[in-house]
Short mmCIF file of C-alpha atoms in Angstrom, two decimals:
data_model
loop_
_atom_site.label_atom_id
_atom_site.label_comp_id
_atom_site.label_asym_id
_atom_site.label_seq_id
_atom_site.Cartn_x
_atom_site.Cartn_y
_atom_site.Cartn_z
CA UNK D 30 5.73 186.11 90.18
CA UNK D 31 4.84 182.91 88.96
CA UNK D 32 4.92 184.30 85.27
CA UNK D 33 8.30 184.96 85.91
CA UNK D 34 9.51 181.82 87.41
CA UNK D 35 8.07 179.87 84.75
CA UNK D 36 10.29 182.50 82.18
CA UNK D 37 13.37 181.62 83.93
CA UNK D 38 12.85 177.89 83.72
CA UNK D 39 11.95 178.13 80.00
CA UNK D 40 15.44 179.75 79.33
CA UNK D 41 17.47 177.35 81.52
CA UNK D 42 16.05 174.21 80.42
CA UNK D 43 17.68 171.87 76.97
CA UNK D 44 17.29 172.24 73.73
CA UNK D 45 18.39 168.53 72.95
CA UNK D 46 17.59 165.85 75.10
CA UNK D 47 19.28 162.72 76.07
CA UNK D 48 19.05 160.86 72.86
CA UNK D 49 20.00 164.08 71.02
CA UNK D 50 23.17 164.24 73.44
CA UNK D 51 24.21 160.89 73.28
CA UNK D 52 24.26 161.52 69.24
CA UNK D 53 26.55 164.71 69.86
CA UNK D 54 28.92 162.86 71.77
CA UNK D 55 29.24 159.95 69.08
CA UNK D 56 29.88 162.11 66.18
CA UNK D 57 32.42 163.75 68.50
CA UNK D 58 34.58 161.01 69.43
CA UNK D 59 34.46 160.04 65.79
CA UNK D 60 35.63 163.71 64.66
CA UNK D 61 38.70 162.81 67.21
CA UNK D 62 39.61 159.67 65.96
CA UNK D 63 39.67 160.20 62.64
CA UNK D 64 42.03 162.92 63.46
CA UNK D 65 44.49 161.01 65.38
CA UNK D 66 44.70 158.56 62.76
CA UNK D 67 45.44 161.08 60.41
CA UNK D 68 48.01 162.55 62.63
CA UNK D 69 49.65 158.46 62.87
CA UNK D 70 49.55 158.75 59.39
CA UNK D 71 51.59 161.37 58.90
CA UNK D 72 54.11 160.90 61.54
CA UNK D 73 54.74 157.20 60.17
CA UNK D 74 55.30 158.79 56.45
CA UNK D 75 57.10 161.48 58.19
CA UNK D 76 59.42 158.41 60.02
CA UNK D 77 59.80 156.74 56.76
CA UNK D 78 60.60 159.46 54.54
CA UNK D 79 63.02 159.87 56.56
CA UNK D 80 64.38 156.48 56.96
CA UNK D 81 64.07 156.38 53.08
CA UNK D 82 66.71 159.35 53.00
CA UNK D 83 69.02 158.11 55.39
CA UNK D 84 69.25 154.52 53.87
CA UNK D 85 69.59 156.34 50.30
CA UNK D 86 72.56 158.63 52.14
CA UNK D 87 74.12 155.60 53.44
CA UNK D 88 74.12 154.03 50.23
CA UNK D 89 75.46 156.30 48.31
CA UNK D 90 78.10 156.71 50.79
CA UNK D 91 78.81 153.12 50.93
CA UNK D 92 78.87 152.98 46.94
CA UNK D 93 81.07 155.84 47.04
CA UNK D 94 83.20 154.60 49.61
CA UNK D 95 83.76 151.10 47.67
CA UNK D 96 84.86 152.65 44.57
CA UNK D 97 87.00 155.02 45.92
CA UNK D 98 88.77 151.83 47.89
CA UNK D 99 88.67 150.10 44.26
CA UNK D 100 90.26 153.16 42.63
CA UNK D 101 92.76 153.47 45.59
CA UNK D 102 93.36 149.96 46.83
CA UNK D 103 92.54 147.09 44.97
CA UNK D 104 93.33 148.56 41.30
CA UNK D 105 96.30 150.47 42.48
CA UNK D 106 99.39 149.60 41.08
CA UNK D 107 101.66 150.70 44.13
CA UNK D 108 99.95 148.01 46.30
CA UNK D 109 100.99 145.09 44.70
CA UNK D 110 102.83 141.83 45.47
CA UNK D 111 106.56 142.17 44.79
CA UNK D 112 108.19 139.91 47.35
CA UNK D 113 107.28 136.82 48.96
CA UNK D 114 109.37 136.57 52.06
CA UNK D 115 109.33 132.89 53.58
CA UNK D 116 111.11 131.76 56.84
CA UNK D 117 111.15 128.55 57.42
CA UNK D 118 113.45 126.17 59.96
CA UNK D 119 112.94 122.95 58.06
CA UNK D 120 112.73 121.32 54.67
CA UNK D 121 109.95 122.75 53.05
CA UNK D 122 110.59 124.67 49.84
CA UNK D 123 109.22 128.06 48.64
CA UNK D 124 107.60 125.82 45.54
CA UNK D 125 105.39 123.59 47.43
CA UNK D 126 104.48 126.74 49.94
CA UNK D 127 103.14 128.79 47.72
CA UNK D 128 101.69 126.11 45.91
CA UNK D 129 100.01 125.30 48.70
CA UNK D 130 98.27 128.41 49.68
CA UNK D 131 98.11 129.61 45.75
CA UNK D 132 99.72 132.59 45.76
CA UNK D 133 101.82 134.66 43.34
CA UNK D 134 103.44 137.89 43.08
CA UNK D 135 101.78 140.81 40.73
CA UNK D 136 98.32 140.05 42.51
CA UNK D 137 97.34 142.70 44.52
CA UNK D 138 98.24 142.72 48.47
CA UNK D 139 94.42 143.82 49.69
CA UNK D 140 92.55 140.87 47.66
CA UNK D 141 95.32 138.23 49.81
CA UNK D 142 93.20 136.68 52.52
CA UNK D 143 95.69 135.98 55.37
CA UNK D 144 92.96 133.44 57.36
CA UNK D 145 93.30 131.26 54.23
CA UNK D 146 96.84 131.40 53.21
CA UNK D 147 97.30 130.78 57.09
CA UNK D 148 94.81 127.65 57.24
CA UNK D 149 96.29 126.11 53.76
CA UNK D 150 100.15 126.39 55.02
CA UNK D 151 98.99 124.86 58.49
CA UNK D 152 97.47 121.82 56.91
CA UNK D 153 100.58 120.56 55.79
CA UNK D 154 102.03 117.58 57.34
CA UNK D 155 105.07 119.50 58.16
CA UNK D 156 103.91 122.42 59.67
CA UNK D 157 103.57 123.24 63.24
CA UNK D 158 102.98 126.84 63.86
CA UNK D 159 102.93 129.59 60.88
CA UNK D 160 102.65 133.33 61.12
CA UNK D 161 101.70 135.41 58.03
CA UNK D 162 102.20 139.12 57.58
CA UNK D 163 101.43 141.66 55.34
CA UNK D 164 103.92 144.56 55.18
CA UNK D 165 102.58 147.36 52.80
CA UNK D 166 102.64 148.36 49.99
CA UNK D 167 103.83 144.96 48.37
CA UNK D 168 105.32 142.29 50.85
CA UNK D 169 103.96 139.30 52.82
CA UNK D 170 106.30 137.86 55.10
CA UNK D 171 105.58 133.82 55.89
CA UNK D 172 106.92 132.28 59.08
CA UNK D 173 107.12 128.78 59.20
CA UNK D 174 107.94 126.47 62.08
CA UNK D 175 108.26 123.23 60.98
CA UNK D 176 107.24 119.33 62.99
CA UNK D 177 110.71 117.96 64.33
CA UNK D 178 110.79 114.23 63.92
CA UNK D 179 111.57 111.88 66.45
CA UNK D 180 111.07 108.59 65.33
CA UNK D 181 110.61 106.77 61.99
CA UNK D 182 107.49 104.09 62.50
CA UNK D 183 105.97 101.32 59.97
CA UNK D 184 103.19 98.82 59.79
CA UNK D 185 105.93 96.23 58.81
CA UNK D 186 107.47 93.83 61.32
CA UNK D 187 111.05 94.68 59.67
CA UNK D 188 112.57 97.13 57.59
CA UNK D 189 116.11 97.77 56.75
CA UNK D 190 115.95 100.71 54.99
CA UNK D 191 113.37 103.84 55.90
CA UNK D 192 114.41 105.96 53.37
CA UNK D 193 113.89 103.88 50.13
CA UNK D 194 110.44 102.22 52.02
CA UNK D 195 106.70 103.87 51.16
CA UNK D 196 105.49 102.12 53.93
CA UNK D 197 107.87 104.01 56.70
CA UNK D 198 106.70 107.69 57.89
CA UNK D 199 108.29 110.22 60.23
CA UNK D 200 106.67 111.15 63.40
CA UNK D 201 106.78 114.11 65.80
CA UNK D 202 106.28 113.47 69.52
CA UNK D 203 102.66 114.82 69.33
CA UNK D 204 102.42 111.47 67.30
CA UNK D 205 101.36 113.51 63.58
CA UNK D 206 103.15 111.56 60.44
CA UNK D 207 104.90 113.28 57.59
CA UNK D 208 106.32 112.31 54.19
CA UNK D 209 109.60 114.19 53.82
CA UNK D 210 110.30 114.80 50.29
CA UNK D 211 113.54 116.15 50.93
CA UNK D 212 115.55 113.74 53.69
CA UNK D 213 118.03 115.11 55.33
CA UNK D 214 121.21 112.79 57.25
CA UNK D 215 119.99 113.35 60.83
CA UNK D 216 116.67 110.90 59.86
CA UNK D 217 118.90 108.37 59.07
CA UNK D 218 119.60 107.87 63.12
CA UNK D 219 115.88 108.25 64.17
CA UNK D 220 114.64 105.35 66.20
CA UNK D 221 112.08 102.92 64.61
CA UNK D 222 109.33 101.98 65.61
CA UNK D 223 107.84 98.36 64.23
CA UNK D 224 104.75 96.88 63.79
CA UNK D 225 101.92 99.70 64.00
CA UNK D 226 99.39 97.59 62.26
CA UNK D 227 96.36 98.57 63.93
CA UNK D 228 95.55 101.45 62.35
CA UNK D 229 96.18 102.85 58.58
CA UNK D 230 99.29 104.63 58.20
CA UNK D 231 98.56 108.23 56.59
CA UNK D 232 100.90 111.37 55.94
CA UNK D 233 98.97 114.41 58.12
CA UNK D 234 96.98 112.79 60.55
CA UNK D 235 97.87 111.30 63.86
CA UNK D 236 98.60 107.65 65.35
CA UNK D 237 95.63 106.96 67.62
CA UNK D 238 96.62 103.10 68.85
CA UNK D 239 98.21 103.35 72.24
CA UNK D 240 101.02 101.17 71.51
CA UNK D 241 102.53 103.87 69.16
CA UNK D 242 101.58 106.75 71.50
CA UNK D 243 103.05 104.77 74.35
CA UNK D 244 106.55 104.10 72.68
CA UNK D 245 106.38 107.63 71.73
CA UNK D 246 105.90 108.65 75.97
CA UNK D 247 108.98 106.00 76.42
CA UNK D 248 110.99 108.62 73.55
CA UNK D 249 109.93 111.77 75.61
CA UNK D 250 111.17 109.92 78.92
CA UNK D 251 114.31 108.36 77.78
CA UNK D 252 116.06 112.00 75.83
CA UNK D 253 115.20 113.20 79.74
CA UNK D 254 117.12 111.02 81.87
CA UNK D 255 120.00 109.22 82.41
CA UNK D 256 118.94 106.80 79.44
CA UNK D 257 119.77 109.58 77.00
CA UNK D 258 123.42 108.91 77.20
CA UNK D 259 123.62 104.98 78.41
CA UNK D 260 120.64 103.78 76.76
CA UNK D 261 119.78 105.20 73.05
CA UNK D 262 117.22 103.36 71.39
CA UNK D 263 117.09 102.23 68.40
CA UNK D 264 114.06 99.97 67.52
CA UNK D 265 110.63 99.66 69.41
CA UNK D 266 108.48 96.53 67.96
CA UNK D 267 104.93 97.01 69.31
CA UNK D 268 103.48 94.15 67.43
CA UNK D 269 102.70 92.12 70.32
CA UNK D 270 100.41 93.87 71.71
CA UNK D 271 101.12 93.83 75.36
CA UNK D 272 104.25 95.11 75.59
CA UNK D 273 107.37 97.67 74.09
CA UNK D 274 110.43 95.29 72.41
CA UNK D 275 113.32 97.27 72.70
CA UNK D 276 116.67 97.41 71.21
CA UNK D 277 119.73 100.36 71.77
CA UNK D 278 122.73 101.08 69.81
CA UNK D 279 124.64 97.68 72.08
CA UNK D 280 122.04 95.40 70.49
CA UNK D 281 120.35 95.20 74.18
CA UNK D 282 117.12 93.90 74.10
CA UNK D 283 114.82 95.43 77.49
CA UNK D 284 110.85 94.23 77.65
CA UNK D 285 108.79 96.78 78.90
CA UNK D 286 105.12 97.22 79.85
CA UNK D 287 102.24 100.07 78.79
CA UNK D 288 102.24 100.73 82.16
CA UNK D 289 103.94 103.32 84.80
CA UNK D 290 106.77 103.66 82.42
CA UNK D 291 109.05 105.86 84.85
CA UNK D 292 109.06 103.31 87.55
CA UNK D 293 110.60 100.62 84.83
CA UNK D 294 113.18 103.22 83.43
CA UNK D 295 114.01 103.53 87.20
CA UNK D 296 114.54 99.94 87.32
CA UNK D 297 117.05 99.92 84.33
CA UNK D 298 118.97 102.40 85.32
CA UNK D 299 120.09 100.46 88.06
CA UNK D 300 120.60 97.74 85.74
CA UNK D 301 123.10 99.68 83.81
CA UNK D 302 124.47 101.15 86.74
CA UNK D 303 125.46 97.88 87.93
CA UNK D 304 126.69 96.77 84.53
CA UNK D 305 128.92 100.00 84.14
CA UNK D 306 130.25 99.18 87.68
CA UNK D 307 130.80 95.11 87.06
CA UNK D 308 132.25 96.17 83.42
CA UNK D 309 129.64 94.09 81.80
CA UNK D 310 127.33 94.71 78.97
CA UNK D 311 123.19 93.80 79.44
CA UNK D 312 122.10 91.56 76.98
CA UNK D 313 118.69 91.23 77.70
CA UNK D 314 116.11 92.14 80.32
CA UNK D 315 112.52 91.86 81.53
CA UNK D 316 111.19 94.43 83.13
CA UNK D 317 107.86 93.26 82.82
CA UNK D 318 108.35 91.19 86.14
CA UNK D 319 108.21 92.82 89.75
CA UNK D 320 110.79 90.55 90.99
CA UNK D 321 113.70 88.21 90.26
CA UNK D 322 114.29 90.49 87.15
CA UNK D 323 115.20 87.43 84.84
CA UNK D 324 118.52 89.54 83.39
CA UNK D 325 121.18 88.36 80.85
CA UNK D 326 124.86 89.51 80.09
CA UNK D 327 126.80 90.06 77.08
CA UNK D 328 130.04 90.03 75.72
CA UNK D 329 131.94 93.07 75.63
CA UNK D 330 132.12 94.37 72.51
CA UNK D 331 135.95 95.86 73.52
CA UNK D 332 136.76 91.51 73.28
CA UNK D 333 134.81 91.08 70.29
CA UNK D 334 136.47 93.69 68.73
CA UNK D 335 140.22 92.76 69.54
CA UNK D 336 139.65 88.86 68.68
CA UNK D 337 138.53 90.29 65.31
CA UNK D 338 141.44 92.23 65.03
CA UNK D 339 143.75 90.04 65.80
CA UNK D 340 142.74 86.09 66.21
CA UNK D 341 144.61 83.62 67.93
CA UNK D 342 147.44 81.93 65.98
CA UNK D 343 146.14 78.47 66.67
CA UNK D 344 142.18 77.83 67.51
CA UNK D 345 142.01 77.02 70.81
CA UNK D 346 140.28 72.80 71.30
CA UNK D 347 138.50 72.29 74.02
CA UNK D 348 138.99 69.02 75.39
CA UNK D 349 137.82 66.72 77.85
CA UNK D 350 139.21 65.68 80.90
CA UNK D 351 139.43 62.26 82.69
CA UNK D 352 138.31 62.11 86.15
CA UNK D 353 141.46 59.87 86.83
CA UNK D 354 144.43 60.50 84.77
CA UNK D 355 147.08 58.07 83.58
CA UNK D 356 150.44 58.28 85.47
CA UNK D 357 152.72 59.58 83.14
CA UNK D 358 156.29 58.45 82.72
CA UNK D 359 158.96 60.79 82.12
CA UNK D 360 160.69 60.93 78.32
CA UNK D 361 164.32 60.90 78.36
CA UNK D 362 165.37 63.92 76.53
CA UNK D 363 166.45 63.86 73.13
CA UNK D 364 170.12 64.24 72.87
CA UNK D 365 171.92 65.62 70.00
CA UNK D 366 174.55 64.42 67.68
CA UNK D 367 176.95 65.18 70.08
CA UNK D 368 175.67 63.84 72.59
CA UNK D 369 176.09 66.87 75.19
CA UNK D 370 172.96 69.41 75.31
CA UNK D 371 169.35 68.68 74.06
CA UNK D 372 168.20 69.41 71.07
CA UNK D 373 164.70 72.07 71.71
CA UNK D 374 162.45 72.67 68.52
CA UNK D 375 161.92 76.88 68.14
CA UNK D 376 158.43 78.14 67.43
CA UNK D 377 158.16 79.54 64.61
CA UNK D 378 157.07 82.66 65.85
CA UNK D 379 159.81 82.89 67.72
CA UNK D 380 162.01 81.88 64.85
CA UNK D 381 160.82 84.79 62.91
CA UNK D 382 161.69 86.95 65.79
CA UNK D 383 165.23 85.77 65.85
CA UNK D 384 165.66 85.99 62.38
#
């Protein structure tokens, strides 16, 4: 019984013992890690293998793609420039345009960039707003929309002539300056604006001194009121640095401040309210004041105009008058040769008449 026992236990107990086991198990885990590494391996070739291919596809698709467009498009003879269509609502020619934006018919209408030829036309003093097109297979349509001038303005103190002077520029009421090289009539009547010396005078960019932004404002203000038919400027000065000078088409002469311009166009409307209702002309007025308004009058120019036309026949003497007068005696009237009715002396004015 025993024999047997001991049998039993022989069969069931370990070859290996612990140390033997713990060596198993190491070259195990080993075995399995070299394995998955091999596996990584592959998969990553696997991953870029096929990223390889699909870059290589894309590629050759892309090259393909590109020559086909170069074939098609850009070396195609249908698709180029045969008319250069430009709109424009002011004084800029096709010439200095295209010029401008250097572009020419024959090129072909793909290779235009629009961006550029749309940044190149907008930089020019004149422009305010452009819109370019292209209209297969061969047009480009240009919209321009030019600055509209409101006001001549110089750094000189006076100026008789605008046209013929370097040193006067136009202006549009967002205050940019231009250099027409084609004038038209209508400039002639701009309003000018004198004595911007603060700042450097320069076609394109924009007056920056609040004097000439301010008598710009009292432009705006004046086309939108009453002032636009009774009171149309004519010359700002701005050289004195604290307030507006300014003359209208009657040689008036108003004073204004920089400040709260509305409530002093208020105040001269009344003015010439009252001067429209007293038939008098305003020579000049401060409007700098708050009260007692120092105001002067002028002659009409209706009066100035007919004593031009026709003067008096003799020039009237002003003469002085005693405070007490000599008693005068009374003449006898000259008789004639007759003796019976006085002789009276015509004028000869009247002589003429009678003749």
């Amino acid at each position: 019984m025993n024999f047997g026992q001991k049998s039993s236990r022989s069969r069931n107990r370990r070859v290996s013992n612990v140390r033997q086991r713990r060596q198993q198990h190491l070259l195990d885990v080993k075995v399995r890690s070299r394995r998955a590494t091999q596996h990584r391996i592959r998969r990553a070739m696997g991953v870029l293998c096929r990223g390889f291919l699909i870059a290589a596809l894309c590629g050759a698709a892309y090259a393909g793609v590109r020559e086909g467009a170069r074939r098609l498009l850009f070396e195609n003879s249908d698709f180029q420039i045969k008319t250069i269509e430009l709109q424009t609502d002011g004084t800029l020619q096709r010439e200095q345009v295209l010029k401008a934006v250097d572009l020419h018919e024959g090129e072909n209408i793909f290779k235009v960039n629009l961006a550029r030829v749309h940044d190149s036309i907008q930089r020019l003093p004149q422009t305010d707003e452009v819109q370019v097109v292209r209209k297969l297979p061969g047009e480009i349509d240009i919209h321009v929309v030019e600055r509209k001038p409101v006001a001549w303005i110089t750094s000189e103190k006076e100026i008789s002539d605008p046209f013929a002077s370097d040193a006067a520029f136009l202006v549009d009421a967002r205050g940019i300056l231009m250099k027409q090289k084609k004038l038209l009539p209508e400039y002639l009547g701009l309003p000018l604006i004198l004595g911007c010396s603060s700042e450097s005078l320069e076609a394109g960019k924009a007056v920056e001194s609040p004097e000439a932004k301010t008598a710009l404002e009292l432009l705006s203000l004046s086309e939108r009121s009453f002032l636009q038919m009774r009171f149309q400027i004519r010359e700002i000065d701005i050289s004195k640095k604290y307030c507006l000078l300014v003359t209208d088409k009657n040689r008036a002469r108003v004073t204004l401040g920089f400040n709260d311009l509305q409530t002093q166009l208020r105040r001269l409307e009344q003015f010439l309210v009252y001067c429209d209702d007293s038939k008098q002309e305003l020579g000049t007025v401060n409007l700098l004041v708050q009260r007692n308004i120092p105001v002067t009058f002028a002659e009409a120019p209706a009066a100035i105009i007919n004593d031009t036309i026709a003067p008096a026949v003799e020039p009237r003497i002003m003469k002085a008058i005693p405070v007490a007068a000599p008693e005068k005696t009374a003449a006898p009237a000259p008789k004639s040769r007759a003796g019976s009715t006085p002789f009276i002396r015509a004028n000869p004015r009247q002589r003429q008449k009678t003749d």
